[in-house]
Amino acid sequence: MPPAWAASMVKNGGLGLVALTYIAVDYLRNLSPSWHARLQPALWVILILASLTRFLKYQHWTSEIRYAVPFIASMLFLLCAFLVEVISVRFVTAVLGLDWHRASSPLPDTGQWLLLALNEKLPQVVVEILRAHIIALHNYLMLFVMLAFSVLFNSVKAPGLGLGARYMFTMAVGRLLRAVSFVSTILPAVRPWCASDRYKRLPSHPHVWAQKYYMPYASDAGAIRRLVLRDMAFGSSDEGEYIQDHRPDWGSMSFLINFLRPTKADGSWYSLLKRASGGCNDLLYSGHMLVAVLTAMAWTEAYGGWTSAILWMLVMHSAQREIRERHHYSVDCVVAIYVGILLWKMTGFIWSAKDTSLSRKLAKFEKIHSRLDRAMKDSDMYEVRKLLKEVESAGKQRQSFTDQTIRIFSYVALVFTFTTVILTFILTSDG
């Protein structure tokens, strides 16, 4: 007889094995680019063909249709959250100017100290494993896509659009909370040279707001004491004394000038946002780790098994790499882990791996309990069978769509989903 883990893997469609194969093939880009160029397209073709063969036999299109609106709404919500985050990232990077970024030293980080100390104590092979780029942001996104598509193979409870809606909604909430966090207190970059390399057009001087409310009290302890006692800004009272920024005519979008701080060479607000990339001061908490944790939470709840443990080990590996390579402080990764876990736990109302049919049956049974008891006392077997049939039907979803509607929706969903996945990988290539 095959071992228990092998039997479980076969029963669940081999999703865990496929996921590990995908990660291994993608890691070949670091070991053997030639083999990676051959094997990765072949793996994509196999996965797509396998999905298409199961597509026509899928039995849960009615459930997918019911989750179409929440899925679209969650996607739009996520796009709005990304827009808010992009504006916020540009603001916290630009508001103090390039001179502040050049002069500000990174904060002390005990997590970074610990990793440097472990480099001296651990065997070199272990250190090299910790340094290896085993898994990246796009891998976590692809693992979730594979998880959602596995409903076609009955590896995960349908509907897949429900799982996708929950993932995007949770991601959007997490991104908004992240923007609120790093806008609230501006932290210096872990990589001091980042702003000078990435934002060559950024003004060197601080924004007028920072010139008035931060610079006079930035390093003078006496000024800070006076500020605390008076609770009133006591810098220059004449706005004309401050260094002013370039103010292009953006029409109704001119309010963005104070947040984006464009230069004469930047053009429109749209072109400026389109070129936006990651910020250069520290962004509490880590967006990469949020994606990793949400993928691991979705995988653990929806699929479980031994691959969930491996995925969490990869999440921890990614966290120490974020700290080791100085993309984030340790606190950013720690906060991202527990925020991601808590957010996923709170959004179970959108999609849950638990079977709700039993709870619906029990609710129906409680309603008809007195009628069923009376029918049994009267020996009315016809009424008893009728009531039990109502209980059974309460656990089933009603078929309220025609076959033609389901067929059209299935083709639209397939094209839309594949297009969305491709655009996601193209547009989020820089994280």
Coordinates of N, CA, C and O in Angstrom, one line a residue, residues 6-104:
A6 N 1.3 10.0 0.3 CA 1.2 9.8 -1.1 C -0.3 9.6 -1.5 O -0.8 10.2 -2.4
A7 N -1.0 8.8 -0.6 CA -2.4 8.6 -0.9 C -3.2 9.9 -0.8 O -4.1 10.3 -1.6
S8 N -2.8 10.8 0.2 CA -3.4 12.1 0.4 C -3.2 13.0 -0.8 O -4.0 13.7 -1.2
M9 N -1.9 12.9 -1.3 CA -1.5 13.8 -2.4 C -2.3 13.4 -3.6 O -2.8 14.3 -4.4
V10 N -2.5 12.1 -3.9 CA -3.2 11.7 -5.1 C -4.7 12.1 -4.9 O -5.3 12.5 -5.9
K11 N -5.2 11.9 -3.7 CA -6.6 12.2 -3.5 C -6.9 13.7 -3.7 O -7.9 14.1 -4.3
N12 N -6.0 14.5 -3.3 CA -6.2 16.0 -3.5 C -5.7 16.5 -4.8 O -5.5 17.7 -4.9
G13 N -5.4 15.7 -5.7 CA -5.0 16.2 -7.1 C -3.6 16.5 -7.2 O -3.2 17.0 -8.3
G14 N -2.7 16.2 -6.2 CA -1.3 16.5 -6.4 C -1.0 17.9 -6.4 O 0.1 18.3 -6.9
L15 N -1.8 18.8 -5.8 CA -1.6 20.2 -5.9 C -0.3 20.6 -5.2 O 0.5 21.4 -5.7
G16 N 0.0 20.0 -4.0 CA 1.2 20.2 -3.3 C 2.5 19.9 -4.1 O 3.4 20.7 -4.2
L17 N 2.5 18.8 -4.8 CA 3.6 18.4 -5.6 C 3.8 19.3 -6.8 O 4.9 19.7 -7.1
V18 N 2.7 19.7 -7.4 CA 2.8 20.7 -8.5 C 3.3 22.0 -8.0 O 4.2 22.6 -8.7
A19 N 2.9 22.5 -6.8 CA 3.4 23.7 -6.3 C 4.9 23.7 -6.1 O 5.6 24.6 -6.4
L20 N 5.4 22.6 -5.5 CA 6.8 22.5 -5.2 C 7.6 22.4 -6.5 O 8.7 22.9 -6.6
T21 N 7.0 21.7 -7.5 CA 7.7 21.6 -8.8 C 7.8 22.9 -9.5 O 8.8 23.3 -10.0
Y22 N 6.7 23.7 -9.4 CA 6.8 25.1 -9.9 C 7.9 25.9 -9.3 O 8.7 26.6 -10.0
I23 N 8.0 25.9 -7.9 CA 9.0 26.6 -7.2 C 10.4 26.2 -7.6 O 11.3 27.0 -7.9
A24 N 10.6 24.8 -7.7 CA 11.9 24.3 -8.1 C 12.3 24.7 -9.5 O 13.4 25.1 -9.8
V25 N 11.3 24.6 -10.5 CA 11.6 25.0 -11.9 C 11.9 26.5 -11.9 O 12.9 26.9 -12.7
D26 N 11.2 27.3 -11.2 CA 11.5 28.7 -11.3 C 12.8 29.1 -10.7 O 13.5 30.0 -11.1
Y27 N 13.2 28.3 -9.6 CA 14.5 28.6 -9.0 C 15.7 28.2 -10.0 O 16.8 28.7 -9.8
L28 N 15.4 27.4 -11.0 CA 16.5 27.1 -11.9 C 17.0 28.3 -12.7 O 18.1 28.2 -13.2
R29 N 16.3 29.4 -12.6 CA 16.8 30.6 -13.3 C 18.1 31.1 -12.6 O 18.9 31.8 -13.3
N30 N 18.3 30.7 -11.4 CA 19.5 31.1 -10.7 C 20.6 30.0 -10.8 O 21.8 30.3 -10.8
L31 N 20.2 28.7 -11.1 CA 21.2 27.6 -11.2 C 21.6 27.4 -12.6 O 22.8 27.2 -12.9
S32 N 20.6 27.3 -13.5 CA 20.8 27.0 -14.9 C 19.8 27.7 -15.8 O 18.7 27.2 -16.0
P33 N 20.1 28.9 -16.2 CA 19.1 29.7 -17.0 C 18.7 28.9 -18.3 O 17.5 29.1 -18.7
S34 N 19.5 28.1 -18.9 CA 19.2 27.4 -20.1 C 18.1 26.4 -19.8 O 17.1 26.3 -20.6
W35 N 18.3 25.6 -18.7 CA 17.2 24.6 -18.4 C 15.9 25.3 -17.9 O 14.8 24.8 -18.2
H36 N 16.1 26.5 -17.3 CA 14.9 27.2 -16.8 C 14.1 27.7 -18.1 O 12.9 27.6 -18.1
A37 N 14.8 28.1 -19.1 CA 14.1 28.6 -20.3 C 13.4 27.5 -21.0 O 12.4 27.7 -21.7
R38 N 13.8 26.2 -20.8 CA 13.2 25.1 -21.5 C 12.0 24.6 -20.6 O 10.9 24.3 -21.1
L39 N 12.3 24.4 -19.3 CA 11.3 23.7 -18.5 C 10.1 24.6 -18.1 O 9.0 24.1 -18.0
Q40 N 10.3 25.9 -17.8 CA 9.2 26.7 -17.4 C 8.1 26.9 -18.4 O 6.9 26.7 -18.0
P41 N 8.4 27.2 -19.7 CA 7.3 27.2 -20.7 C 6.6 25.8 -20.8 O 5.4 25.8 -20.9
A42 N 7.3 24.7 -20.7 CA 6.7 23.4 -20.7 C 5.8 23.2 -19.5 O 4.7 22.7 -19.7
L43 N 6.2 23.7 -18.3 CA 5.3 23.6 -17.2 C 4.1 24.4 -17.3 O 3.0 24.0 -17.0
W44 N 4.2 25.6 -17.9 CA 3.0 26.5 -18.1 C 2.0 25.8 -19.0 O 0.8 25.8 -18.8
V45 N 2.6 25.2 -20.1 CA 1.7 24.6 -21.1 C 1.0 23.4 -20.5 O -0.3 23.2 -20.7
I46 N 1.7 22.6 -19.7 CA 1.0 21.5 -19.0 C -0.1 21.9 -18.1 O -1.2 21.3 -18.1
L47 N 0.2 22.9 -17.3 CA -0.8 23.4 -16.3 C -2.0 24.0 -17.0 O -3.2 23.8 -16.6
I48 N -1.8 24.8 -18.1 CA -2.9 25.4 -18.8 C -3.8 24.3 -19.5 O -5.0 24.3 -19.4
L49 N -3.1 23.3 -20.1 CA -3.9 22.2 -20.8 C -4.6 21.4 -19.8 O -5.8 21.0 -20.0
A50 N -4.0 21.2 -18.6 CA -4.7 20.4 -17.6 C -5.9 21.2 -17.1 O -7.0 20.6 -16.9
S51 N -5.8 22.5 -17.0 CA -7.0 23.3 -16.5 C -8.1 23.3 -17.6 O -9.3 23.2 -17.3
L52 N -7.7 23.4 -18.9 CA -8.7 23.4 -19.9 C -9.4 22.1 -20.0 O -10.6 22.0 -20.3
T53 N -8.7 21.0 -19.8 CA -9.4 19.7 -19.9 C -10.4 19.5 -18.7 O -11.4 18.8 -18.9
R54 N -10.2 20.1 -17.6 CA -11.1 20.0 -16.5 C -12.2 21.1 -16.5 O -13.2 21.0 -15.9
F55 N -11.9 22.1 -17.4 CA -12.8 23.3 -17.4 C -14.2 22.8 -17.9 O -15.2 23.3 -17.3
L56 N -14.3 22.0 -18.9 CA -15.6 21.6 -19.5 C -16.3 20.7 -18.5 O -17.6 20.6 -18.6
K57 N -15.6 20.0 -17.6 CA -16.3 19.1 -16.7 C -16.6 19.7 -15.3 O -17.0 19.0 -14.4
Y58 N -16.3 21.0 -15.2 CA -16.5 21.6 -13.9 C -18.0 21.6 -13.5 O -18.8 22.0 -14.3
Q59 N -18.2 21.3 -12.2 CA -19.6 21.1 -11.8 C -20.2 22.3 -10.9 O -21.3 22.2 -10.5
H60 N -19.4 23.3 -10.7 CA -19.8 24.3 -9.7 C -19.9 25.7 -10.3 O -19.6 26.7 -9.6
W61 N -20.3 25.8 -11.6 CA -20.4 27.1 -12.2 C -21.5 28.0 -11.6 O -21.4 29.2 -11.6
T62 N -22.5 27.4 -11.1 CA -23.6 28.1 -10.4 C -23.0 28.9 -9.2 O -23.3 30.1 -9.0
S63 N -22.2 28.2 -8.4 CA -21.5 28.9 -7.3 C -20.6 30.0 -7.7 O -20.5 31.1 -7.1
E64 N -19.9 29.8 -8.8 CA -19.0 30.8 -9.4 C -19.7 32.0 -9.8 O -19.3 33.2 -9.6
I65 N -20.9 31.8 -10.4 CA -21.7 33.0 -10.9 C -22.1 33.8 -9.7 O -22.1 35.1 -9.8
R66 N -22.5 33.2 -8.6 CA -22.9 33.9 -7.4 C -21.8 34.8 -6.8 O -22.1 35.8 -6.2
Y67 N -20.6 34.4 -7.0 CA -19.4 35.1 -6.5 C -18.8 36.0 -7.5 O -17.8 36.7 -7.2
A68 N -19.4 36.2 -8.7 CA -18.8 37.0 -9.7 C -18.8 38.5 -9.3 O -17.8 39.2 -9.5
V69 N -19.9 39.0 -8.8 CA -20.0 40.4 -8.3 C -19.0 40.7 -7.2 O -18.3 41.6 -7.2
P70 N -19.0 39.8 -6.1 CA -18.0 40.1 -5.0 C -16.6 40.0 -5.6 O -15.7 40.8 -5.1
F71 N -16.3 39.2 -6.6 CA -15.0 39.1 -7.1 C -14.6 40.4 -7.8 O -13.5 40.9 -7.6
I72 N -15.5 40.9 -8.7 CA -15.2 42.1 -9.4 C -15.1 43.3 -8.4 O -14.2 44.2 -8.5
A73 N -16.0 43.3 -7.4 CA -16.0 44.4 -6.4 C -14.7 44.4 -5.6 O -14.1 45.4 -5.4
S74 N -14.2 43.2 -5.3 CA -12.9 43.1 -4.5 C -11.8 43.5 -5.4 O -10.8 44.2 -4.9
M75 N -11.8 43.2 -6.7 CA -10.7 43.6 -7.6 C -10.7 45.1 -7.7 O -9.6 45.7 -7.6
L76 N -11.8 45.8 -7.9 CA -11.9 47.2 -7.9 C -11.4 47.9 -6.6 O -10.7 48.9 -6.6
F77 N -11.8 47.3 -5.5 CA -11.4 47.8 -4.2 C -9.8 47.7 -4.1 O -9.2 48.6 -3.6
L78 N -9.3 46.6 -4.6 CA -7.8 46.4 -4.5 C -7.1 47.4 -5.4 O -6.1 48.0 -5.0
L79 N -7.6 47.7 -6.6 CA -7.0 48.7 -7.4 C -7.1 50.1 -6.8 O -6.1 50.8 -6.9
C80 N -8.2 50.4 -6.1 CA -8.2 51.7 -5.4 C -7.2 51.7 -4.3 O -6.6 52.8 -4.1
A81 N -7.1 50.6 -3.6 CA -6.1 50.6 -2.5 C -4.7 50.7 -3.0 O -3.8 51.4 -2.4
F82 N -4.4 50.1 -4.2 CA -3.1 50.3 -4.8 C -2.8 51.8 -5.2 O -1.7 52.3 -5.0
L83 N -3.9 52.4 -5.7 CA -3.7 53.9 -6.1 C -3.4 54.7 -4.8 O -2.5 55.6 -4.9
V84 N -4.1 54.5 -3.8 CA -3.9 55.2 -2.5 C -2.5 54.9 -2.0 O -1.7 55.8 -1.6
E85 N -2.0 53.7 -2.1 CA -0.7 53.3 -1.7 C 0.4 54.0 -2.5 O 1.4 54.5 -2.0
V86 N 0.2 54.0 -3.9 CA 1.2 54.6 -4.7 C 1.3 56.1 -4.4 O 2.5 56.6 -4.3
I87 N 0.2 56.8 -4.2 CA 0.3 58.2 -3.9 C 1.0 58.4 -2.5 O 1.8 59.3 -2.3
S88 N 0.7 57.5 -1.6 CA 1.2 57.6 -0.2 C 2.7 57.4 -0.2 O 3.5 58.0 0.4
V89 N 3.2 56.4 -1.0 CA 4.6 56.1 -1.2 C 5.3 57.2 -1.7 O 6.4 57.6 -1.2
R90 N 4.8 57.8 -2.8 CA 5.5 59.0 -3.4 C 5.5 60.2 -2.3 O 6.6 60.9 -2.2
F91 N 4.5 60.4 -1.6 CA 4.4 61.5 -0.6 C 5.5 61.3 0.4 O 6.3 62.3 0.7
V92 N 5.5 60.2 1.1 CA 6.5 60.0 2.2 C 7.9 60.0 1.7 O 8.8 60.4 2.5
T93 N 8.1 59.7 0.5 CA 9.5 59.7 -0.1 C 9.9 61.1 -0.5 O 11.0 61.5 -0.3
A94 N 8.9 61.9 -1.0 CA 9.2 63.2 -1.5 C 9.1 64.4 -0.5 O 9.7 65.4 -0.7
V95 N 8.3 64.2 0.5 CA 8.0 65.3 1.4 C 9.2 66.0 2.0 O 9.2 67.2 2.2
L96 N 10.2 65.2 2.4 CA 11.4 65.7 3.0 C 12.6 66.0 2.1 O 13.6 66.6 2.5
G97 N 12.4 65.6 0.8 CA 13.5 66.0 -0.2 C 14.7 65.1 -0.1 O 14.9 64.3 0.8
L98 N 15.5 65.2 -1.2 CA 16.6 64.3 -1.4 C 17.7 64.5 -0.3 O 18.4 63.6 0.1
D99 N 17.9 65.8 0.1 CA 18.9 66.1 1.1 C 18.7 65.3 2.4 O 19.6 64.9 3.0
W100 N 17.4 65.2 2.8 CA 17.1 64.5 4.0 C 17.5 63.0 3.9 O 18.0 62.4 4.8
H101 N 17.1 62.4 2.7 CA 17.4 61.0 2.5 C 18.9 60.8 2.5 O 19.4 59.8 3.1
R102 N 19.7 61.7 2.0 CA 21.2 61.5 1.9 C 21.8 61.6 3.4 O 22.8 60.9 3.7
A103 N 21.2 62.4 4.2 CA 21.8 62.7 5.5 C 21.3 61.8 6.6 O 21.9 61.7 7.6
S104 N 20.1 61.1 6.4 CA 19.5 60.3 7.4 C 20.2 58.9 7.5 O 20.3 58.2 6.4

